[in-house]
Structures are given as structure tokens and as C-alpha cells.
Short mmCIF file of C-alpha atoms and ligand atoms in Angstrom, two decimals:
data_model
loop_
_atom_site.label_atom_id
_atom_site.label_comp_id
_atom_site.label_asym_id
_atom_site.label_seq_id
_atom_site.Cartn_x
_atom_site.Cartn_y
_atom_site.Cartn_z
CA MET A 123 -3.88 -20.28 -23.67
CA ASN A 124 -5.11 -20.81 -20.17
CA THR A 125 -5.67 -17.67 -18.17
CA VAL A 126 -5.11 -17.24 -14.50
CA VAL A 127 -6.18 -14.27 -12.39
CA LEU A 128 -4.03 -13.38 -9.34
CA LYS A 129 -4.97 -10.83 -6.70
CA PHE A 130 -2.60 -9.38 -4.22
CA GLY A 131 -3.72 -7.62 -1.22
CA GLY A 132 -2.36 -4.42 0.32
CA SER A 133 -0.02 -6.15 2.81
CA SER A 134 1.51 -8.15 -0.07
CA VAL A 135 2.46 -5.22 -2.05
CA ALA A 136 3.45 -2.89 0.86
CA ASP A 137 7.00 -1.96 -0.20
CA ASN A 138 9.58 -2.71 -2.87
CA ILE A 139 10.88 -5.87 -1.17
CA LYS A 140 7.39 -7.24 -1.21
CA LEU A 141 6.70 -6.26 -4.79
CA ASN A 142 9.84 -8.26 -5.61
CA ILE A 143 8.18 -11.40 -4.02
CA VAL A 144 4.94 -10.66 -5.89
CA ALA A 145 6.76 -10.53 -9.19
CA LYS A 146 8.53 -13.69 -8.66
CA LYS A 147 5.28 -15.51 -8.07
CA ILE A 148 3.82 -13.77 -11.14
CA ILE A 149 6.84 -14.80 -13.27
CA SER A 150 6.66 -18.42 -12.19
CA LEU A 151 3.00 -18.57 -13.44
CA LYS A 152 3.83 -16.83 -16.70
CA GLN A 153 6.56 -19.38 -17.29
CA GLU A 154 4.07 -22.17 -17.17
CA ALA A 155 2.92 -20.47 -20.56
CA LYS A 156 -0.23 -18.88 -19.26
CA ASN A 157 -2.04 -15.62 -19.76
CA VAL A 158 -1.65 -13.92 -16.40
CA VAL A 159 -3.80 -10.99 -15.31
CA VAL A 160 -3.02 -9.54 -11.85
CA VAL A 161 -5.24 -7.45 -9.73
CA VAL A 162 -3.62 -5.32 -7.09
CA SER A 163 -4.67 -3.44 -4.00
CA ALA A 164 -3.30 -0.11 -2.74
CA GLN A 165 0.06 -0.49 -0.87
CA GLY A 166 -0.18 -1.21 2.89
CA LYS A 167 -2.63 1.14 4.50
CA THR A 168 -2.70 3.67 1.71
CA THR A 169 -6.36 3.76 1.51
CA ASP A 170 -6.92 4.29 5.24
CA LYS A 171 -4.42 7.12 5.06
CA LEU A 172 -6.12 8.79 1.98
CA ILE A 173 -9.51 8.68 3.86
CA LYS A 174 -8.04 10.21 6.95
CA GLU A 175 -6.42 12.99 5.10
CA ALA A 176 -9.75 13.75 3.15
CA GLN A 177 -11.60 13.78 6.45
CA GLU A 178 -9.24 16.39 7.86
CA LEU A 179 -10.25 18.67 5.05
CA SER A 180 -13.95 17.96 5.34
CA ALA A 181 -16.03 15.81 7.77
CA ILE A 182 -18.26 14.56 4.95
CA PRO A 183 -16.44 14.79 1.67
CA GLU A 184 -18.26 14.35 -1.67
CA GLU A 185 -18.39 10.69 -2.65
CA ARG A 186 -17.37 11.36 -6.16
CA GLU A 187 -14.19 13.11 -4.99
CA MET A 188 -13.42 10.37 -2.51
CA ASP A 189 -13.44 7.74 -5.46
CA MET A 190 -11.22 10.04 -7.49
CA LEU A 191 -8.80 10.16 -4.61
CA LEU A 192 -9.11 6.57 -3.34
CA SER A 193 -8.62 4.98 -6.75
CA THR A 194 -5.20 6.43 -6.94
CA GLY A 195 -3.84 4.14 -4.40
CA GLU A 196 -4.39 1.13 -6.62
CA GLN A 197 -2.91 2.82 -9.68
CA ILE A 198 0.31 3.35 -7.84
CA THR A 199 0.68 -0.32 -7.01
CA ALA A 200 -0.17 -1.32 -10.60
CA SER A 201 2.31 1.02 -12.25
CA LYS A 202 4.99 0.08 -9.82
CA LEU A 203 4.57 -3.70 -10.26
CA SER A 204 4.50 -3.18 -14.13
CA ILE A 205 7.78 -1.19 -13.93
CA LEU A 206 9.30 -3.99 -12.05
CA LEU A 207 8.17 -6.85 -14.30
CA ASN A 208 9.37 -4.98 -17.40
CA ARG A 209 12.74 -4.46 -15.80
CA LYS A 210 12.95 -8.10 -15.06
CA GLY A 211 12.27 -8.73 -18.75
CA TYR A 212 8.71 -9.80 -18.55
CA PRO A 213 6.44 -7.57 -20.60
CA ALA A 214 3.78 -6.02 -18.48
CA ILE A 215 1.18 -3.35 -18.89
CA SER A 216 -0.77 -1.63 -16.07
CA LEU A 217 -4.39 -0.60 -16.58
CA THR A 218 -6.79 1.53 -14.52
CA GLY A 219 -10.29 0.05 -14.05
CA TRP A 220 -11.58 2.18 -16.91
CA GLN A 221 -8.77 0.93 -19.27
CA ALA A 222 -9.72 -2.56 -18.33
CA GLY A 223 -13.11 -2.02 -19.48
CA ILE A 224 -14.82 -2.18 -16.00
CA ARG A 225 -18.17 -0.35 -16.18
CA THR A 226 -20.11 0.09 -12.94
CA ASN A 227 -23.19 1.75 -11.79
CA GLY A 228 -22.83 5.28 -10.45
CA VAL A 229 -23.04 4.50 -6.70
CA HIS A 230 -19.83 6.09 -5.55
CA ARG A 231 -17.99 4.13 -2.85
CA SER A 232 -19.81 0.91 -3.21
CA ALA A 233 -20.38 0.72 -6.91
CA LYS A 234 -21.37 -2.55 -8.62
CA ILE A 235 -19.79 -3.90 -11.74
CA GLU A 236 -22.24 -3.89 -14.52
CA GLN A 237 -20.21 -4.93 -17.56
CA ILE A 238 -16.63 -5.65 -18.45
CA TYR A 239 -15.46 -4.93 -21.85
CA ILE A 240 -12.56 -7.40 -22.40
CA ASP A 241 -11.22 -6.18 -25.94
CA ARG A 242 -8.36 -4.21 -24.54
CA MET A 243 -7.20 -7.04 -22.09
CA GLU A 244 -7.47 -9.57 -24.94
CA LYS A 245 -5.30 -7.43 -27.13
CA GLU A 246 -2.67 -7.00 -24.42
CA LEU A 247 -2.80 -10.72 -23.71
CA GLU A 248 -2.27 -11.50 -27.35
CA LYS A 249 0.73 -9.36 -27.27
CA GLY A 250 2.11 -11.54 -24.42
CA ASN A 251 1.77 -8.96 -21.94
CA ILE A 252 1.11 -9.63 -18.22
CA ILE A 253 -1.82 -7.37 -17.30
CA ILE A 254 -1.85 -5.47 -14.02
CA VAL A 255 -5.27 -4.15 -13.17
CA ALA A 256 -5.75 -1.56 -10.49
CA GLY A 257 -8.31 -3.23 -8.36
CA PHE A 258 -11.45 -1.71 -6.57
CA GLN A 259 -12.34 0.71 -9.32
CA GLY A 260 -14.47 1.20 -12.42
CA VAL A 261 -16.06 3.92 -14.28
CA ASP A 262 -19.70 4.84 -14.46
CA GLU A 263 -21.76 6.10 -17.42
CA ASN A 264 -20.67 9.62 -16.89
CA GLU A 265 -17.05 8.40 -17.07
CA ASP A 266 -16.63 9.15 -13.32
CA ILE A 267 -14.39 6.92 -11.50
CA THR A 268 -16.07 4.90 -8.90
CA THR A 269 -14.94 2.41 -6.35
CA LEU A 270 -16.51 -0.85 -5.20
CA GLY A 271 -16.41 -0.72 -1.35
CA ARG A 272 -13.59 -1.46 0.98
CA GLY A 273 -11.81 -4.53 0.16
CA GLY A 274 -13.34 -4.55 -3.35
CA SER A 275 -10.20 -5.68 -5.31
CA ASP A 276 -11.15 -9.17 -4.56
CA THR A 277 -14.47 -8.50 -6.44
CA THR A 278 -12.47 -6.93 -9.37
CA ALA A 279 -10.37 -10.31 -9.36
CA VAL A 280 -13.34 -12.66 -9.45
CA ALA A 281 -15.26 -10.41 -11.95
CA LEU A 282 -12.15 -10.63 -14.33
CA GLN A 283 -12.06 -14.43 -13.82
CA VAL A 284 -15.81 -14.50 -14.95
CA ALA A 285 -15.26 -12.07 -17.88
CA LEU A 286 -12.19 -13.58 -19.11
CA LYS A 287 -13.27 -17.20 -18.49
CA ALA A 288 -10.01 -17.80 -16.58
CA GLU A 289 -9.26 -21.20 -15.38
CA LYS A 290 -8.28 -20.16 -11.80
CA CYS A 291 -8.50 -17.17 -9.57
CA TYR A 292 -5.97 -16.92 -6.72
CA ILE A 293 -6.53 -14.29 -3.89
CA PHE A 294 -2.91 -13.72 -2.19
CA SER A 295 -2.77 -12.25 1.20
CA ASP A 296 -0.58 -12.44 4.21
CA VAL A 297 -2.58 -15.47 5.59
CA ASP A 298 -2.39 -18.97 3.94
CA GLY A 299 -6.17 -19.36 3.76
CA ILE A 300 -9.37 -19.25 5.78
CA TYR A 301 -9.16 -20.15 9.46
CA SER A 302 -11.68 -21.42 11.94
CA ALA A 303 -11.21 -18.30 13.98
CA ASP A 304 -8.84 -15.32 14.19
CA PRO A 305 -5.39 -16.94 14.77
CA ASN A 306 -4.49 -13.67 16.69
CA MET A 307 -7.25 -14.45 19.20
CA ILE A 308 -7.77 -18.14 19.45
CA THR A 309 -4.79 -20.58 20.22
CA MET A 310 -5.80 -23.94 18.30
CA THR A 311 -7.21 -22.62 15.07
CA LYS A 312 -7.74 -24.82 12.10
CA LYS A 313 -6.90 -23.85 8.50
CA LEU A 314 -9.78 -24.98 6.38
CA ASP A 315 -8.95 -26.82 3.08
CA GLU A 316 -12.26 -26.17 1.54
CA ILE A 317 -15.34 -24.20 2.45
CA SER A 318 -18.54 -23.71 0.62
CA PHE A 319 -19.54 -20.44 -1.01
CA ASP A 320 -22.49 -20.18 1.45
CA GLU A 321 -20.50 -20.56 4.49
CA MET A 322 -17.73 -18.22 3.30
CA GLN A 323 -20.55 -15.71 2.73
CA GLU A 324 -21.67 -16.09 6.35
CA ILE A 325 -18.08 -15.54 7.58
CA SER A 326 -17.69 -12.55 5.49
CA ASP A 327 -21.12 -11.20 6.62
CA ALA A 328 -20.09 -11.80 10.18
CA GLY A 329 -17.45 -9.11 9.64
CA ALA A 330 -14.29 -11.09 9.06
CA LYS A 331 -12.77 -9.13 6.43
CA VAL A 332 -11.01 -12.12 4.78
CA LEU A 333 -12.70 -11.77 1.39
CA HIS A 334 -14.81 -9.17 0.02
CA ASN A 335 -18.40 -10.58 0.22
CA ARG A 336 -19.38 -9.61 -3.30
CA CYS A 337 -16.55 -11.69 -4.65
CA ILE A 338 -18.06 -14.75 -3.04
CA GLN A 339 -21.47 -14.22 -4.52
CA LEU A 340 -19.91 -13.78 -7.87
CA GLY A 341 -18.00 -16.97 -7.53
CA LYS A 342 -21.21 -18.85 -6.53
CA ARG A 343 -23.35 -17.33 -9.28
CA PHE A 344 -20.78 -18.05 -12.07
CA HIS A 345 -19.50 -21.41 -10.65
CA CYS A 346 -15.84 -20.16 -10.40
CA ASP A 347 -13.81 -21.53 -7.48
CA ILE A 348 -11.66 -19.18 -5.65
CA VAL A 349 -8.43 -20.06 -3.92
CA ALA A 350 -7.25 -17.94 -0.89
CA LYS A 351 -3.34 -18.28 -0.46
CA SER A 352 -0.56 -16.72 1.07
CA THR A 353 2.03 -14.66 -0.94
CA PHE A 354 4.82 -15.61 1.56
CA SER A 355 4.42 -19.39 1.97
CA GLU A 356 3.83 -22.39 -0.20
CA GLY A 357 0.73 -23.78 1.37
CA SER A 358 -2.24 -24.96 -0.73
CA GLY A 359 -4.51 -22.36 0.93
CA THR A 360 -8.34 -22.62 1.12
CA LYS A 361 -10.45 -23.48 -1.79
CA ILE A 362 -13.98 -21.70 -1.84
CA CYS A 363 -16.26 -23.85 -3.92
CA GLU A 364 -19.64 -25.33 -4.30
CA LYS A 365 -19.74 -28.09 -1.84
CA ILE A 366 -22.18 -30.72 -0.57
CA GLU A 367 -23.41 -29.62 2.68
CA SER A 368 -21.53 -31.01 5.72
CA THR A 369 -22.57 -30.83 9.32
CA GLN A 370 -19.20 -29.35 10.72
CA ILE A 371 -18.98 -26.07 12.32
CA LYS A 372 -16.34 -24.13 10.14
CA SER A 373 -15.63 -20.94 12.14
CA ILE A 374 -16.32 -18.67 15.07
CA THR A 375 -15.92 -14.93 14.45
CA LYS A 376 -16.25 -11.97 16.80
CA ASN A 377 -16.90 -8.64 15.36
CA GLU A 378 -16.14 -5.69 17.48
CA LYS A 379 -16.50 -3.06 15.01
CA LEU A 380 -20.12 -2.17 15.45
CA VAL A 381 -22.22 0.38 17.30
CA MET A 382 -25.88 0.51 18.01
CA ILE A 383 -27.16 4.03 17.34
CA THR A 384 -30.29 5.29 18.96
CA MET A 385 -32.18 8.47 17.87
CA LYS A 386 -34.79 9.63 20.26
CA LYS A 387 -37.00 12.55 20.50
CA GLU A 388 -39.94 13.92 22.79
CA GLN A 389 -42.79 13.25 20.30
CA ASN A 390 -43.72 10.20 18.44
CA ILE A 391 -41.82 9.63 15.05
CA SER A 392 -44.08 9.78 11.94
CA GLU A 393 -43.66 7.35 9.05
CA LYS A 394 -42.68 10.26 6.94
CA GLU A 395 -39.75 11.19 9.16
CA LEU A 396 -38.68 7.47 9.50
CA TYR A 397 -38.47 7.32 5.60
CA ASP A 398 -36.62 10.64 5.46
CA ILE A 399 -33.91 9.38 8.01
CA TYR A 400 -33.69 6.03 6.31
CA GLU A 401 -32.99 7.68 2.89
CA THR A 402 -30.54 10.08 4.35
CA LEU A 403 -28.44 7.17 5.83
CA LEU A 404 -28.68 5.32 2.47
CA GLN A 405 -27.73 8.30 0.50
CA HIS A 406 -24.64 8.61 2.59
CA ASN A 407 -23.74 5.01 2.08
CA ILE A 408 -24.06 4.15 5.75
CA LEU A 409 -24.22 0.47 6.15
CA LEU A 410 -27.25 -0.37 8.06
CA GLU A 411 -27.57 -3.72 9.72
CA SER A 412 -31.00 -3.36 11.28
CA PHE A 413 -33.39 -0.59 11.59
CA GLU A 414 -36.20 -0.49 13.97
CA LYS A 415 -38.74 2.13 15.11
CA GLU A 416 -40.56 2.23 18.33
CA GLU A 417 -42.80 5.20 19.05
CA ASN A 418 -40.26 7.91 19.89
CA ARG A 419 -37.04 6.19 19.07
CA ILE A 420 -35.18 4.56 16.17
CA THR A 421 -32.27 2.06 16.52
CA PHE A 422 -29.85 0.75 14.02
CA ARG A 423 -26.62 -0.80 13.80
CA ALA A 424 -23.76 0.75 11.96
CA GLU A 425 -19.90 0.19 11.49
CA LYS A 426 -17.80 1.83 14.18
CA ALA A 427 -15.69 3.39 11.48
CA GLU A 428 -18.72 5.46 10.39
CA GLN A 429 -19.60 6.34 14.07
CA ASN A 430 -18.36 10.16 13.58
CA LYS A 431 -19.80 10.51 10.22
CA VAL A 432 -23.20 9.25 11.38
CA GLN A 433 -23.16 11.43 14.64
CA GLU A 434 -22.32 14.50 12.46
CA LEU A 435 -24.84 13.88 9.80
CA LEU A 436 -27.64 13.16 12.24
CA ASP A 437 -26.79 16.20 14.51
CA ARG A 438 -26.82 18.49 11.50
CA LYS A 439 -29.99 17.22 9.86
CA TYR A 440 -32.09 16.10 12.89
CA PRO A 441 -31.39 18.64 15.58
CA ASP A 442 -34.42 17.67 17.64
CA TYR A 443 -33.28 14.24 18.23
CA GLN A 444 -31.00 13.06 20.95
CA ILE A 445 -28.42 10.64 19.49
CA MET A 446 -26.97 7.89 21.63
CA GLN A 447 -24.26 5.32 20.70
CA GLU A 448 -23.55 2.06 22.28
CA GLU A 449 -20.74 -0.35 21.49
CA PHE A 450 -21.42 -4.11 21.20
CA VAL A 451 -19.94 -7.24 19.69
CA LYS A 452 -21.37 -9.75 17.34
CA LEU A 453 -20.44 -13.43 17.74
CA SER A 454 -20.97 -15.66 14.55
CA ILE A 455 -20.86 -19.37 14.57
CA VAL A 456 -20.79 -20.55 11.01
CA GLY A 457 -21.23 -23.92 9.33
CA TYR A 458 -24.25 -25.83 7.92
CA GLY A 459 -24.13 -27.86 11.07
CA VAL A 460 -25.70 -24.92 13.21
CA ILE A 461 -29.14 -25.59 11.64
CA GLN A 462 -29.05 -29.31 11.52
CA ASP A 463 -28.71 -29.89 15.12
CA ASN A 464 -30.01 -28.06 18.13
CA LYS A 465 -26.93 -29.27 20.11
CA VAL A 466 -24.79 -26.50 18.65
CA LEU A 467 -27.08 -23.83 19.92
CA SER A 468 -27.67 -25.37 23.37
CA GLN A 469 -23.85 -25.84 23.86
CA THR A 470 -23.34 -22.28 22.88
CA ILE A 471 -26.06 -21.00 25.32
CA ALA A 472 -24.66 -23.24 28.12
CA ILE A 473 -21.15 -21.77 27.69
CA LEU A 474 -22.42 -18.10 27.39
CA LYS A 475 -24.53 -18.71 30.53
CA LYS A 476 -21.61 -20.02 32.58
CA HIS A 477 -19.74 -16.94 31.83
CA ASN A 478 -22.64 -14.66 32.57
CA ILE A 479 -22.78 -13.07 29.13
CA GLU A 480 -25.60 -10.64 28.79
CA ILE A 481 -27.19 -11.60 25.51
CA MET A 482 -28.91 -8.82 23.66
CA ASP A 483 -30.15 -10.83 20.66
CA ILE A 484 -29.83 -14.11 18.90
CA TYR A 485 -30.38 -14.69 15.20
CA LEU A 486 -30.39 -17.91 13.24
CA THR A 487 -29.79 -17.86 9.47
CA GLN A 488 -29.06 -20.68 6.99
CA ALA A 489 -25.58 -21.51 8.28
CA GLN A 490 -25.09 -19.22 11.22
CA ILE A 491 -25.87 -18.51 14.81
CA GLN A 492 -25.38 -14.88 15.46
CA ILE A 493 -25.21 -13.48 19.06
CA LEU A 494 -25.22 -9.88 20.08
CA ALA A 495 -23.93 -8.88 23.43
CA LYS A 496 -22.16 -5.93 25.21
CA GLU A 497 -19.01 -7.93 25.49
CA ILE A 498 -17.72 -11.41 24.85
CA LYS A 499 -14.20 -12.08 26.49
CA LYS A 500 -11.38 -13.98 24.40
CA GLU A 501 -11.72 -17.07 26.90
CA VAL A 502 -15.39 -17.55 26.20
CA ILE A 503 -14.62 -17.66 22.48
CA GLU A 504 -11.66 -19.99 23.23
CA GLU A 505 -14.12 -22.21 25.09
CA LEU A 506 -16.63 -22.21 22.35
CA HIS A 507 -14.00 -22.95 19.66
CA GLN A 508 -12.60 -25.70 21.79
CA LYS A 509 -16.08 -27.42 22.13
CA LEU A 510 -17.61 -26.69 18.90
CA ILE A 511 -14.81 -26.88 16.34
CA ASN A 512 -11.73 -28.81 17.86
CA PHE A 513 -14.11 -31.44 19.55
CA SER A 514 -17.00 -31.17 17.20
CA THR A 515 -18.90 -34.48 17.24
CA ILE A 516 -22.06 -33.64 15.38
N1 LIG B 65 -7.55 -0.36 -1.24
C1 LIG B 65 -8.92 -0.84 -1.00
C2 LIG B 65 -9.20 -0.95 0.66
O1 LIG B 65 -8.29 -0.88 1.25
C3 LIG B 65 -9.47 -1.92 -1.76
C4 LIG B 65 -8.83 -3.26 -1.57
O2 LIG B 65 -7.73 -3.37 -0.83
O3 LIG B 65 -9.36 -4.28 -1.89
O4 LIG B 65 -10.28 -1.19 0.85
MG1 LIG B 66 -8.90 -7.56 1.43
#
């Protein structure tokens, strides 16, 4: 029998009313005589709340304990959904990551899935059960609970699709697919019917938290298409698949959640110190976007959410350094078209120049132009979107 994997994000399972909507979707697929495996996120903002509460107890809580804590969010959703489906007469069973056979490495808070032992899931499917797996978690070789990084339930879903050789994987959320820009910011956004894995990866790296970037890597590697859809409407969503290169610009994203951190001291910084700082940041799972050293200063980009953690850590470990933080924005223009024609870059630069945007840096990647600046106002992005996407002629 064909298997489908469905993943429901935090806003889709936020309360009992929404759980009922989700249950209906699951039941309708089950009625098509399919094996149904569901992956769930924590309800609403549960994970944020748990992180905040832990940080009130300790500024730098142990990563292992954080995983123990954060994994509970998904377990609550899984058991509630299973209770509901059973009551509606559809046999279901909830499983933790460990019970579902998800083995990861031991890197707490950003663990990678190494192996999935599917025996238990196969048994449950044979019994006719709908399986509800707590997303975002696994267990390492010491049997300690690990989590896969923020937004990691998407990766659980695609990994299960690969392991179970499922015919489809639907990622349900409160938006009906992938858009050319954030509809909350830009007026005339387009919903994309299809997008390639590479372009989706660039959008995700640009900071749009639409899909966990590791789930896109998995989909590409194992040739598993992913469909992003809405829980609350019937649209066809966006298919993320292997696509022949097209010259269109697909999306414009602005990421405001970054800070540039500078560490400065009187004397020159030795190589040994540099390695030490780098290792310290990595050990604390601080996502570094770039790391540069110039005589007596080091700069790197980090997530704004980690701003306080980084400050605290550096102040404590490196008291002879002065630490400075500066907020900035990253604009990403994504689509294979960016590297096929200089016109996109010159049009972009012309618009930024017209608005007197002070550019800090420009990077070009396979399918992306990335621009760093102190600030880029909404109207500038609106104009770029209008010119590069709505009236794209390349
Ligand atoms: N609950 C986790 C988070 O908020 C994982 C997920 O939703 O995918 O990051
Ligand atoms: Mg998500």
C-alpha cells in the first residue's frame, strides 16, 4: 500500500480547533486506503516559550538539557492528535523520535539524522495504525534525546519519506506554498507552482523560514519531491522538485534577523587565539555566517536571536576584548536568472543607488545575489520585486 508522509507545523496544530482540522485532513487521506505517517511540530509558540523559560533559569543552559526540554513540545502535539484520531474511530499511535527509530549524531540542538530503523513503524502500519511522529527529535548513541535545529520537523518528515519510500511528502503550514516575497511586506507577490531544490535552498539560506534547509538537501539527494501546502485551504501549493534551469527570478527575501559582531583588542590577535574563539563559538552552536580577522579585530555575522548568548559568552571568556554589535539586513534575490544575465544585477544596483542605499557587501552564488546593507526600506524591496519579478523580461 502506498505511504504518504504529512507534516503539520506549529500554527496548524496550535489548539484543539486546529487539531480537528488537521485530523480531518489525515482521515481523508487514510480513506484513500493509504498508509499515513504524520509528523508534527510543537503547538504554536511552545518551543520559543520553553527556550525563554530555560533562559530565565540560566543564560547558557546545557545543550543536552535543552534537548530534553524542547523535545517535549512535539510529544504533546503527537499524543493529543493521536487521542483525537482514536476517538474519531481511526486507530492511531504516537511515537517519539526514539520510538520511530530516528538515530542522530550527538550534536545537541542541531543533530543530524544518521539512520532510521523502520521496523516499529512498519509494524504499526501493518496493524492499520496512523502513525504520529514527534518531529524535530531523535536519539544519539548514548540514548540521549537530541533535536535537529529550529524548524527541524520538516527534516524529520522528508527523512521519513526517504526511509519509508513514501510516494509523497506534504508539508502543511498556514501559507499555501512558497511566494516570490513575504506577502506581509510586498503587495503583489506571486505564489510559485514549482521551484527547484537549488532555488529553494537559496531562499531558505537567505533566512526565509519557509522550510528547514536540511529537508531540501535531503529531497534533492534522494530525489523526493516535497509539496508545501496550506492546512486551511485547498490550493495545490508549491512543488519543490528537480527542475530544468529557468531564467526567471523566483524570490526576493529580506532577512533582518542578523547582527555583525566585532571583537577588538589592543594587541594583534594570534592564530592560536583565533582558533580558540572560533572553536568556542562552534561548541556553543552559534551559527556563523562569515568569520574574518584583521590584525586586532575579528568580525562575524550571527543570528539576532543569539545576540545575548554571544555577548555573555564572549564577555566571560575573553574579557580583554571589546565586543561591538551592529544590526544589518541581508537582501537575497533568488533564481537561476541572476547568474545568466548581468541585467538583474545592474537593475538591482540602479534601484539601490536611486534610494541611496549604503551597500556593505555583495555576494553572488549559483542562483542568488546577496546584498548586505545597514537598512533597506520596504518601498525599495517593493520596487525591486516589481521590476525583477512582476515584469521580468529576461
Ligand atoms: N518546534 C520546533 C521549532 O519551533 C521544530 C519545528 O517546529 O519544526 O523550531
Ligand atoms: Mg517550520
